[in-house]
Amino acid sequence: MRFAPIVTALAVIATPALAQQGGMQGMDHGQMAGMSHDDMAKMMAGNPYAQSEMDMHQKMMAAKQGDASEMWTRKMIEHHRGAIAMSRVAVRDAKDAETRQMAQMTITKQEKDIANLQAWLRKHGKRPQ
């Protein structure tokens, strides 16, 4: 793996630039918490997925109950729900038929995954969300 140090160095160099280009991507929770509503609206402009991304992030961060297994399960449920929300935007707004089809397939798959995760919670005596 003699290329590993080079790849690591490139990732460190590229990360700040990519974070600046990506709008909210690359921002930590503290940076977002200090922003005004107007600042957030400016960052979200032009990104049809911004609201579902923010909702998913907030709900994943809030899923803190239980041990590592339960917490992972609850966070994954929110992650899958976020994927569904973003896929619904793509089904509604994407101009490319193939993208809309992939988004619809993603919705179907994520709904099944959520059902499996909720079944795990029930099996372990936990209340599904």
mmCIF file of C-alpha atoms in Angstrom:
data_model
loop_
_atom_site.group_PDB
_atom_site.id
_atom_site.type_symbol
_atom_site.label_atom_id
_atom_site.label_comp_id
_atom_site.label_asym_id
_atom_site.label_seq_id
_atom_site.Cartn_x
_atom_site.Cartn_y
_atom_site.Cartn_z
ATOM 1 C CA MET A 1 0.000 0.000 0.000
ATOM 2 C CA ARG A 2 2.669 2.520 -0.950
ATOM 3 C CA PHE A 3 0.009 4.858 -2.363
ATOM 4 C CA ALA A 4 -1.787 5.190 0.987
ATOM 5 C CA PRO A 5 0.286 8.180 2.217
ATOM 6 C CA ILE A 6 -0.279 9.998 -1.076
ATOM 7 C CA VAL A 7 -4.026 9.372 -1.001
ATOM 8 C CA THR A 8 -4.209 10.503 2.626
ATOM 9 C CA ALA A 9 -2.289 13.703 1.856
ATOM 10 C CA LEU A 10 -4.529 14.484 -1.112
ATOM 11 C CA ALA A 11 -7.652 13.917 0.998
ATOM 12 C CA VAL A 12 -6.386 16.299 3.700
ATOM 13 C CA ILE A 13 -5.564 18.964 1.112
ATOM 14 C CA ALA A 14 -8.836 18.591 -0.809
ATOM 15 C CA THR A 15 -11.223 18.428 2.162
ATOM 16 C CA PRO A 16 -11.468 22.178 2.949
ATOM 17 C CA ALA A 17 -12.069 23.079 -0.691
ATOM 18 C CA LEU A 18 -14.701 20.394 -1.092
ATOM 19 C CA ALA A 19 -16.437 21.489 2.097
ATOM 20 C CA GLN A 20 -16.640 25.063 0.810
ATOM 21 C CA GLN A 21 -18.055 23.956 -2.538
ATOM 22 C CA GLY A 22 -20.594 21.578 -1.008
ATOM 23 C CA GLY A 23 -22.679 24.110 0.876
ATOM 24 C CA MET A 24 -23.676 22.371 4.098
ATOM 25 C CA GLN A 25 -21.560 19.308 3.427
ATOM 26 C CA GLY A 26 -18.441 19.434 5.527
ATOM 27 C CA MET A 27 -19.991 21.667 8.186
ATOM 28 C CA ASP A 28 -20.052 20.432 11.727
ATOM 29 C CA HIS A 29 -23.077 20.648 13.998
ATOM 30 C CA GLY A 30 -21.621 23.627 15.896
ATOM 31 C CA GLN A 31 -21.253 25.687 12.722
ATOM 32 C CA MET A 32 -24.874 25.018 11.768
ATOM 33 C CA ALA A 33 -26.160 25.811 15.254
ATOM 34 C CA GLY A 34 -24.627 29.304 15.155
ATOM 35 C CA MET A 35 -26.222 30.248 11.847
ATOM 36 C CA SER A 36 -29.221 32.536 11.510
ATOM 37 C CA HIS A 37 -32.362 31.466 9.681
ATOM 38 C CA ASP A 38 -31.402 33.763 6.779
ATOM 39 C CA ASP A 39 -27.933 32.212 6.557
ATOM 40 C CA MET A 40 -29.448 28.741 6.460
ATOM 41 C CA ALA A 41 -31.939 29.792 3.766
ATOM 42 C CA LYS A 42 -29.098 31.137 1.594
ATOM 43 C CA MET A 43 -27.188 27.868 1.903
ATOM 44 C CA MET A 44 -30.279 25.847 1.065
ATOM 45 C CA ALA A 45 -31.140 27.878 -2.035
ATOM 46 C CA GLY A 46 -30.808 25.752 -5.133
ATOM 47 C CA ASN A 47 -30.523 22.481 -3.205
ATOM 48 C CA PRO A 48 -33.842 20.624 -3.402
ATOM 49 C CA TYR A 49 -32.509 18.081 -0.895
ATOM 50 C CA ALA A 50 -31.376 20.514 1.800
ATOM 51 C CA GLN A 51 -34.432 20.211 4.044
ATOM 52 C CA SER A 52 -34.477 16.418 3.974
ATOM 53 C CA GLU A 53 -30.709 16.354 4.577
ATOM 54 C CA MET A 54 -31.056 18.629 7.598
ATOM 55 C CA ASP A 55 -34.022 16.671 8.957
ATOM 56 C CA MET A 56 -32.161 13.372 8.591
ATOM 57 C CA HIS A 57 -29.038 14.745 10.277
ATOM 58 C CA GLN A 58 -31.037 16.161 13.181
ATOM 59 C CA LYS A 59 -33.030 12.948 13.699
ATOM 60 C CA MET A 60 -29.932 10.752 13.492
ATOM 61 C CA MET A 61 -28.166 12.914 16.071
ATOM 62 C CA ALA A 62 -31.209 12.699 18.366
ATOM 63 C CA ALA A 63 -31.353 8.870 18.228
ATOM 64 C CA LYS A 64 -29.277 8.213 21.351
ATOM 65 C CA GLN A 65 -31.230 5.700 23.393
ATOM 66 C CA GLY A 66 -30.097 2.236 24.334
ATOM 67 C CA ASP A 67 -26.873 0.352 23.872
ATOM 68 C CA ALA A 68 -24.752 0.406 20.713
ATOM 69 C CA SER A 69 -27.046 -2.070 18.928
ATOM 70 C CA GLU A 70 -30.266 -0.220 19.665
ATOM 71 C CA MET A 71 -28.724 3.168 18.964
ATOM 72 C CA TRP A 72 -27.328 1.983 15.609
ATOM 73 C CA THR A 73 -30.707 0.534 14.680
ATOM 74 C CA ARG A 74 -32.520 3.771 15.505
ATOM 75 C CA LYS A 75 -29.955 5.887 13.661
ATOM 76 C CA MET A 76 -30.206 3.630 10.609
ATOM 77 C CA ILE A 77 -33.999 3.954 10.598
ATOM 78 C CA GLU A 78 -33.596 7.734 10.417
ATOM 79 C CA HIS A 79 -30.893 7.376 7.779
ATOM 80 C CA HIS A 80 -33.236 5.256 5.631
ATOM 81 C CA ARG A 81 -36.087 7.701 6.185
ATOM 82 C CA GLY A 82 -33.792 10.460 4.960
ATOM 83 C CA ALA A 83 -33.003 8.433 1.847
ATOM 84 C CA ILE A 84 -36.729 8.043 1.232
ATOM 85 C CA ALA A 85 -37.340 11.776 1.625
ATOM 86 C CA MET A 86 -34.528 12.611 -0.802
ATOM 87 C CA SER A 87 -35.726 9.947 -3.238
ATOM 88 C CA ARG A 88 -39.214 11.436 -3.195
ATOM 89 C CA VAL A 89 -37.704 14.755 -4.271
ATOM 90 C CA ALA A 90 -35.913 12.985 -7.116
ATOM 91 C CA VAL A 91 -39.097 11.167 -8.191
ATOM 92 C CA ARG A 92 -40.893 14.517 -8.224
ATOM 93 C CA ASP A 93 -38.204 16.768 -9.717
ATOM 94 C CA ALA A 94 -35.627 14.756 -11.670
ATOM 95 C CA LYS A 95 -35.828 15.274 -15.391
ATOM 96 C CA ASP A 96 -34.110 11.988 -16.206
ATOM 97 C CA ALA A 97 -36.456 8.980 -16.260
ATOM 98 C CA GLU A 98 -33.697 6.600 -15.176
ATOM 99 C CA THR A 99 -32.996 8.726 -12.090
ATOM 100 C CA ARG A 100 -36.699 8.775 -11.194
ATOM 101 C CA GLN A 101 -36.812 4.981 -11.584
ATOM 102 C CA MET A 102 -33.739 4.474 -9.371
ATOM 103 C CA ALA A 103 -35.217 6.831 -6.784
ATOM 104 C CA GLN A 104 -38.484 4.879 -6.755
ATOM 105 C CA MET A 105 -36.573 1.615 -6.338
ATOM 106 C CA THR A 106 -34.647 3.217 -3.477
ATOM 107 C CA ILE A 107 -37.916 4.128 -1.746
ATOM 108 C CA THR A 108 -39.144 0.537 -2.000
ATOM 109 C CA LYS A 109 -35.849 -0.890 -0.709
ATOM 110 C CA GLN A 110 -35.507 1.597 2.144
ATOM 111 C CA GLU A 111 -39.082 0.947 3.314
ATOM 112 C CA LYS A 112 -38.264 -2.780 3.542
ATOM 113 C CA ASP A 113 -35.065 -2.026 5.428
ATOM 114 C CA ILE A 114 -36.966 0.170 7.909
ATOM 115 C CA ALA A 115 -39.492 -2.632 8.475
ATOM 116 C CA ASN A 116 -36.612 -5.053 9.190
ATOM 117 C CA LEU A 117 -34.954 -2.628 11.595
ATOM 118 C CA GLN A 118 -38.237 -2.006 13.416
ATOM 119 C CA ALA A 119 -38.784 -5.776 13.621
ATOM 120 C CA TRP A 120 -35.377 -6.072 15.295
ATOM 121 C CA LEU A 121 -36.410 -3.452 17.862
ATOM 122 C CA ARG A 122 -39.662 -5.324 18.616
ATOM 123 C CA LYS A 123 -37.799 -8.643 18.850
ATOM 124 C CA HIS A 124 -35.540 -7.119 21.486
ATOM 125 C CA GLY A 125 -38.368 -5.613 23.518
ATOM 126 C CA LYS A 126 -37.846 -2.078 22.232
ATOM 127 C CA ARG A 127 -40.531 0.252 20.980
ATOM 128 C CA PRO A 128 -40.144 0.933 17.232
ATOM 129 C CA GLN A 129 -40.067 4.529 16.154
#
